[in-house]
Amino acid sequence: NFEDYEDKLTETERVIYKRRSIRLYKKKPVSRELIKRVIEAGRFAPSAGNNQPWKFIVIDNKETIDNLDMEIRNALRYITYLTVAHAERDKKTPGDMNARLSLWQKAILPWIVRKNPNDFDPRVTGGGINAPASDPDFHIFFRAPVLILLLSDYRGIGKTHLDTGICGQNMTLAAHSLGLGACYVGLIDAVRYSSKLKKMLGIKHPFEIITSIALGYPQGDLDKSVAREPARIDWLD
């Protein structure tokens, strides 16, 4: 564990170990200079063949972020309507994972899961999607003053999703080093299934949404590690 040699940590190691996902933000705006520095760190991430498939959309307007939050929750409500028993399409009614699916849900759900196995895993639709879709007080982006969307050019070589994820990690580490808090928000994936949201965000061929990062000044202590499971390592001689 790094605690065993904490007094020997380099500054880079310290940022890696102390960075944490922040979900409480101050209303204080983040300057575009700092936002650009965070993105610049992402720009220098490694990628297959130095392909650099990423693109960024930055939103630093509260009204726009709030509107996006509302539209995504509407999309999530539709997803729960399709996949969770007792969820309602146009109401903030949480579904019941213990109830039986209707006949029409049973008919379409295998096809949906087969087409999108990770996004429509019951653990996701029943918890990660169901809760924010039905809770009127929940804000998908934690009311952060800045939202950065990470897109990828799917024509790129290699694993462009992985490359863009590495880019995002560079960005979150840089944000921490600059005194900012950041949090990945995967629910932005709802954009994939909504032509309305794609148009709203200006996402066009050949780019697709990969993830998003909420960014801002954190409330409370930023420099604190979070417990992790022991690493699973097989040493081969």
mmCIF file of C-alpha atoms in Angstrom:
data_model
loop_
_atom_site.group_PDB
_atom_site.id
_atom_site.type_symbol
_atom_site.label_atom_id
_atom_site.label_comp_id
_atom_site.label_asym_id
_atom_site.label_seq_id
_atom_site.Cartn_x
_atom_site.Cartn_y
_atom_site.Cartn_z
ATOM 1 C CA ASN A 1 0.000 0.000 0.000
ATOM 2 C CA PHE A 2 1.191 3.503 -0.768
ATOM 3 C CA GLU A 3 0.730 4.461 2.896
ATOM 4 C CA ASP A 4 3.813 2.353 3.641
ATOM 5 C CA TYR A 5 6.015 4.768 1.693
ATOM 6 C CA GLU A 6 3.917 7.936 1.750
ATOM 7 C CA ASP A 7 6.862 10.041 2.884
ATOM 8 C CA LYS A 8 8.700 9.083 -0.324
ATOM 9 C CA LEU A 9 5.937 9.911 -2.800
ATOM 10 C CA THR A 10 6.702 12.063 -5.821
ATOM 11 C CA GLU A 11 4.317 14.917 -6.643
ATOM 12 C CA THR A 12 2.859 12.869 -9.500
ATOM 13 C CA GLU A 13 2.185 9.893 -7.230
ATOM 14 C CA ARG A 14 0.664 12.144 -4.612
ATOM 15 C CA VAL A 15 -1.835 13.578 -7.105
ATOM 16 C CA ILE A 16 -2.791 10.069 -8.272
ATOM 17 C CA TYR A 17 -3.358 8.749 -4.751
ATOM 18 C CA LYS A 18 -5.082 11.820 -3.341
ATOM 19 C CA ARG A 19 -7.410 12.583 -6.261
ATOM 20 C CA ARG A 20 -11.022 11.691 -5.594
ATOM 21 C CA SER A 21 -14.363 12.124 -7.350
ATOM 22 C CA ILE A 22 -16.007 15.357 -6.201
ATOM 23 C CA ARG A 23 -19.792 15.705 -6.102
ATOM 24 C CA LEU A 24 -20.155 18.906 -4.072
ATOM 25 C CA TYR A 25 -19.086 22.137 -5.750
ATOM 26 C CA LYS A 26 -18.910 25.798 -4.872
ATOM 27 C CA LYS A 27 -20.781 28.242 -7.093
ATOM 28 C CA LYS A 28 -17.481 29.980 -7.827
ATOM 29 C CA PRO A 29 -16.888 30.059 -11.598
ATOM 30 C CA VAL A 30 -13.819 28.425 -13.111
ATOM 31 C CA SER A 31 -11.777 30.624 -15.424
ATOM 32 C CA ARG A 32 -11.429 29.523 -19.017
ATOM 33 C CA GLU A 33 -7.668 29.680 -18.571
ATOM 34 C CA LEU A 34 -7.859 26.869 -15.991
ATOM 35 C CA ILE A 35 -10.318 24.908 -18.132
ATOM 36 C CA LYS A 36 -7.894 25.125 -21.056
ATOM 37 C CA ARG A 37 -5.064 23.876 -18.834
ATOM 38 C CA VAL A 38 -7.147 20.858 -17.854
ATOM 39 C CA ILE A 39 -7.915 20.093 -21.502
ATOM 40 C CA GLU A 40 -4.286 20.623 -22.479
ATOM 41 C CA ALA A 41 -3.307 17.829 -20.092
ATOM 42 C CA GLY A 42 -5.794 15.595 -21.898
ATOM 43 C CA ARG A 43 -4.390 16.576 -25.275
ATOM 44 C CA PHE A 44 -1.035 15.086 -24.304
ATOM 45 C CA ALA A 45 -2.449 11.676 -23.375
ATOM 46 C CA PRO A 46 -1.081 8.631 -25.212
ATOM 47 C CA SER A 47 -3.186 7.080 -27.967
ATOM 48 C CA ALA A 48 -2.787 4.268 -30.478
ATOM 49 C CA GLY A 49 -0.452 5.449 -33.218
ATOM 50 C CA ASN A 50 -0.695 8.945 -31.715
ATOM 51 C CA ASN A 51 -4.115 9.032 -33.372
ATOM 52 C CA GLN A 52 -5.590 11.517 -30.847
ATOM 53 C CA PRO A 53 -9.255 10.666 -31.592
ATOM 54 C CA TRP A 54 -10.743 12.963 -28.961
ATOM 55 C CA LYS A 55 -12.791 16.126 -29.192
ATOM 56 C CA PHE A 56 -14.127 18.305 -26.363
ATOM 57 C CA ILE A 57 -17.360 20.190 -25.766
ATOM 58 C CA VAL A 58 -17.159 22.652 -22.873
ATOM 59 C CA ILE A 59 -20.262 24.038 -21.162
ATOM 60 C CA ASP A 60 -19.732 26.713 -18.518
ATOM 61 C CA ASN A 61 -23.198 28.257 -18.556
ATOM 62 C CA LYS A 62 -25.439 27.219 -15.644
ATOM 63 C CA GLU A 63 -28.668 27.462 -17.620
ATOM 64 C CA THR A 64 -27.296 25.249 -20.388
ATOM 65 C CA ILE A 65 -26.017 22.641 -17.915
ATOM 66 C CA ASP A 66 -29.359 22.624 -16.086
ATOM 67 C CA ASN A 67 -31.237 22.245 -19.365
ATOM 68 C CA LEU A 68 -29.004 19.337 -20.369
ATOM 69 C CA ASP A 69 -29.605 17.739 -16.965
ATOM 70 C CA MET A 70 -33.374 17.958 -17.495
ATOM 71 C CA GLU A 71 -33.257 16.556 -21.029
ATOM 72 C CA ILE A 72 -31.043 13.645 -20.020
ATOM 73 C CA ARG A 73 -33.305 12.751 -17.115
ATOM 74 C CA ASN A 74 -36.231 12.725 -19.548
ATOM 75 C CA ALA A 75 -34.277 10.294 -21.735
ATOM 76 C CA LEU A 76 -33.410 8.146 -18.707
ATOM 77 C CA ARG A 77 -37.070 8.017 -17.727
ATOM 78 C CA TYR A 78 -37.879 6.574 -21.129
ATOM 79 C CA ILE A 79 -35.129 3.963 -20.717
ATOM 80 C CA THR A 80 -36.498 2.883 -17.329
ATOM 81 C CA TYR A 81 -39.989 2.771 -18.845
ATOM 82 C CA LEU A 82 -38.668 0.185 -21.304
ATOM 83 C CA THR A 83 -36.571 -1.851 -18.887
ATOM 84 C CA VAL A 84 -37.889 -1.586 -15.298
ATOM 85 C CA ALA A 85 -41.261 -2.807 -14.021
ATOM 86 C CA HIS A 86 -43.778 -0.148 -12.905
ATOM 87 C CA ALA A 87 -41.707 2.771 -14.248
ATOM 88 C CA GLU A 88 -43.811 5.353 -16.076
ATOM 89 C CA ARG A 89 -42.728 7.139 -19.229
ATOM 90 C CA ASP A 90 -43.871 10.674 -18.437
ATOM 91 C CA LYS A 91 -43.800 10.698 -14.636
ATOM 92 C CA LYS A 92 -41.033 10.706 -12.065
ATOM 93 C CA THR A 93 -42.106 7.302 -10.794
ATOM 94 C CA PRO A 94 -39.298 4.946 -9.744
ATOM 95 C CA GLY A 95 -39.496 1.440 -11.130
ATOM 96 C CA ASP A 96 -39.646 -1.637 -8.925
ATOM 97 C CA MET A 97 -36.792 -4.093 -9.514
ATOM 98 C CA ASN A 98 -38.625 -6.732 -7.456
ATOM 99 C CA ALA A 99 -41.799 -6.573 -9.540
ATOM 100 C CA ARG A 100 -42.455 -8.619 -12.644
ATOM 101 C CA LEU A 101 -41.884 -7.120 -16.041
ATOM 102 C CA SER A 102 -44.887 -6.698 -18.295
ATOM 103 C CA LEU A 103 -45.220 -8.990 -21.309
ATOM 104 C CA TRP A 104 -44.148 -6.302 -23.764
ATOM 105 C CA GLN A 105 -41.054 -5.515 -21.655
ATOM 106 C CA LYS A 106 -40.138 -9.205 -21.599
ATOM 107 C CA ALA A 107 -40.452 -9.256 -25.365
ATOM 108 C CA ILE A 108 -38.110 -6.344 -26.098
ATOM 109 C CA LEU A 109 -35.657 -6.483 -23.180
ATOM 110 C CA PRO A 110 -33.492 -9.382 -24.476
ATOM 111 C CA TRP A 111 -32.982 -7.502 -27.739
ATOM 112 C CA ILE A 112 -32.101 -4.264 -25.920
ATOM 113 C CA VAL A 113 -29.627 -5.981 -23.586
ATOM 114 C CA ARG A 114 -28.039 -7.939 -26.433
ATOM 115 C CA LYS A 115 -27.509 -4.747 -28.414
ATOM 116 C CA ASN A 116 -26.208 -2.725 -25.433
ATOM 117 C CA PRO A 117 -25.068 -5.247 -22.766
ATOM 118 C CA ASN A 118 -23.187 -2.802 -20.541
ATOM 119 C CA ASP A 119 -25.597 0.132 -20.658
ATOM 120 C CA PHE A 120 -28.665 -2.006 -19.928
ATOM 121 C CA ASP A 121 -27.327 -4.347 -17.274
ATOM 122 C CA PRO A 122 -30.079 -4.593 -14.579
ATOM 123 C CA ARG A 123 -27.668 -3.134 -12.020
ATOM 124 C CA VAL A 124 -27.484 -0.021 -14.195
ATOM 125 C CA THR A 125 -31.131 0.341 -15.190
ATOM 126 C CA GLY A 126 -32.424 -0.518 -11.722
ATOM 127 C CA GLY A 127 -30.083 1.726 -9.762
ATOM 128 C CA GLY A 128 -27.771 3.975 -11.731
ATOM 129 C CA ILE A 129 -30.516 5.088 -14.128
ATOM 130 C CA ASN A 130 -33.708 4.496 -12.158
ATOM 131 C CA ALA A 131 -32.760 6.715 -9.211
ATOM 132 C CA PRO A 132 -31.770 9.939 -11.028
ATOM 133 C CA ALA A 133 -34.628 9.517 -13.498
ATOM 134 C CA SER A 134 -37.184 9.556 -10.688
ATOM 135 C CA ASP A 135 -35.626 11.893 -8.086
ATOM 136 C CA PRO A 136 -36.585 15.539 -8.835
ATOM 137 C CA ASP A 137 -33.831 16.841 -6.544
ATOM 138 C CA PHE A 138 -31.053 14.863 -8.194
ATOM 139 C CA HIS A 139 -28.730 16.773 -10.521
ATOM 140 C CA ILE A 140 -26.846 14.517 -12.902
ATOM 141 C CA PHE A 141 -23.873 16.884 -13.049
ATOM 142 C CA PHE A 142 -23.913 17.713 -9.314
ATOM 143 C CA ARG A 143 -24.528 21.398 -10.104
ATOM 144 C CA ALA A 144 -20.910 21.806 -11.136
ATOM 145 C CA PRO A 145 -20.157 25.148 -12.839
ATOM 146 C CA VAL A 146 -18.354 23.451 -15.738
ATOM 147 C CA LEU A 147 -19.102 20.352 -17.771
ATOM 148 C CA ILE A 148 -16.641 18.897 -20.287
ATOM 149 C CA LEU A 149 -17.912 16.308 -22.758
ATOM 150 C CA LEU A 150 -15.361 13.913 -24.230
ATOM 151 C CA LEU A 151 -16.070 12.703 -27.748
ATOM 152 C CA SER A 152 -14.198 10.237 -29.923
ATOM 153 C CA ASP A 153 -13.811 9.873 -33.673
ATOM 154 C CA TYR A 154 -14.919 6.285 -34.267
ATOM 155 C CA ARG A 155 -12.901 6.138 -37.502
ATOM 156 C CA GLY A 156 -9.714 6.180 -35.443
ATOM 157 C CA ILE A 157 -7.331 3.253 -35.186
ATOM 158 C CA GLY A 158 -7.068 0.955 -32.203
ATOM 159 C CA LYS A 159 -9.351 1.298 -29.192
ATOM 160 C CA THR A 160 -10.538 4.898 -29.447
ATOM 161 C CA HIS A 161 -12.783 4.562 -26.376
ATOM 162 C CA LEU A 162 -9.782 3.524 -24.294
ATOM 163 C CA ASP A 163 -7.653 6.348 -25.686
ATOM 164 C CA THR A 164 -10.328 8.899 -24.814
ATOM 165 C CA GLY A 165 -10.635 7.442 -21.321
ATOM 166 C CA ILE A 166 -6.888 7.872 -20.811
ATOM 167 C CA CYS A 167 -7.281 11.449 -22.016
ATOM 168 C CA GLY A 168 -9.968 11.999 -19.379
ATOM 169 C CA GLN A 169 -7.759 10.599 -16.630
ATOM 170 C CA ASN A 170 -5.018 13.071 -17.539
ATOM 171 C CA MET A 171 -7.623 15.811 -17.236
ATOM 172 C CA THR A 172 -8.919 14.774 -13.813
ATOM 173 C CA LEU A 173 -5.378 14.514 -12.443
ATOM 174 C CA ALA A 174 -4.511 17.951 -13.826
ATOM 175 C CA ALA A 175 -7.706 19.364 -12.321
ATOM 176 C CA HIS A 176 -6.757 18.034 -8.882
ATOM 177 C CA SER A 177 -3.266 19.501 -9.148
ATOM 178 C CA LEU A 178 -4.842 22.906 -9.941
ATOM 179 C CA GLY A 179 -7.052 22.844 -6.839
ATOM 180 C CA LEU A 180 -10.175 21.851 -8.774
ATOM 181 C CA GLY A 181 -12.507 18.930 -8.209
ATOM 182 C CA ALA A 182 -13.718 16.644 -10.970
ATOM 183 C CA CYS A 183 -16.042 13.684 -11.409
ATOM 184 C CA TYR A 184 -16.745 11.410 -14.339
ATOM 185 C CA VAL A 185 -20.455 11.368 -15.213
ATOM 186 C CA GLY A 186 -21.332 8.299 -17.262
ATOM 187 C CA LEU A 187 -25.051 9.072 -17.504
ATOM 188 C CA ILE A 188 -24.142 11.357 -20.384
ATOM 189 C CA ASP A 189 -24.377 8.100 -22.377
ATOM 190 C CA ALA A 190 -28.081 8.864 -22.776
ATOM 191 C CA VAL A 191 -26.983 11.227 -25.559
ATOM 192 C CA ARG A 192 -26.167 8.161 -27.676
ATOM 193 C CA TYR A 193 -29.848 7.246 -27.856
ATOM 194 C CA SER A 194 -31.319 10.710 -28.447
ATOM 195 C CA SER A 195 -31.135 12.585 -31.742
ATOM 196 C CA LYS A 196 -32.579 15.599 -29.901
ATOM 197 C CA LEU A 197 -29.656 15.661 -27.458
ATOM 198 C CA LYS A 198 -27.106 15.158 -30.225
ATOM 199 C CA LYS A 199 -28.550 18.122 -32.095
ATOM 200 C CA MET A 200 -28.655 20.205 -28.911
ATOM 201 C CA LEU A 201 -24.941 19.541 -28.311
ATOM 202 C CA GLY A 202 -23.867 19.764 -31.939
ATOM 203 C CA ILE A 203 -22.531 16.197 -32.035
ATOM 204 C CA LYS A 204 -22.147 15.074 -35.634
ATOM 205 C CA HIS A 205 -20.485 12.300 -37.644
ATOM 206 C CA PRO A 206 -17.842 10.976 -37.115
ATOM 207 C CA PHE A 207 -17.857 11.777 -33.388
ATOM 208 C CA GLU A 208 -19.638 9.901 -30.606
ATOM 209 C CA ILE A 209 -20.008 10.671 -26.911
ATOM 210 C CA ILE A 210 -17.688 8.704 -24.602
ATOM 211 C CA THR A 211 -18.038 10.325 -21.187
ATOM 212 C CA SER A 212 -18.252 13.667 -19.408
ATOM 213 C CA ILE A 213 -16.396 15.351 -16.571
ATOM 214 C CA ALA A 214 -18.005 17.691 -14.049
ATOM 215 C CA LEU A 215 -15.520 20.346 -12.958
ATOM 216 C CA GLY A 216 -15.403 23.046 -10.299
ATOM 217 C CA TYR A 217 -14.056 24.193 -6.961
ATOM 218 C CA PRO A 218 -14.838 21.547 -4.336
ATOM 219 C CA GLN A 219 -16.665 22.080 -1.096
ATOM 220 C CA GLY A 220 -14.577 20.635 1.718
ATOM 221 C CA ASP A 221 -11.260 18.796 1.709
ATOM 222 C CA LEU A 222 -9.977 17.929 -1.747
ATOM 223 C CA ASP A 223 -6.697 16.239 -0.828
ATOM 224 C CA LYS A 224 -7.869 12.943 0.636
ATOM 225 C CA SER A 225 -7.447 9.381 -0.583
ATOM 226 C CA VAL A 226 -10.318 6.907 -0.894
ATOM 227 C CA ALA A 227 -9.951 3.289 0.242
ATOM 228 C CA ARG A 228 -9.383 0.785 -2.554
ATOM 229 C CA GLU A 229 -9.430 -2.976 -2.824
ATOM 230 C CA PRO A 230 -6.013 -4.713 -2.872
ATOM 231 C CA ALA A 231 -4.542 -5.084 -6.344
ATOM 232 C CA ARG A 232 -5.004 -8.470 -7.998
ATOM 233 C CA ILE A 233 -1.542 -9.345 -9.280
ATOM 234 C CA ASP A 234 -0.083 -12.509 -10.782
ATOM 235 C CA TRP A 235 3.717 -12.397 -10.833
ATOM 236 C CA LEU A 236 5.264 -14.515 -13.588
ATOM 237 C CA ASP A 237 8.946 -15.429 -13.333
#
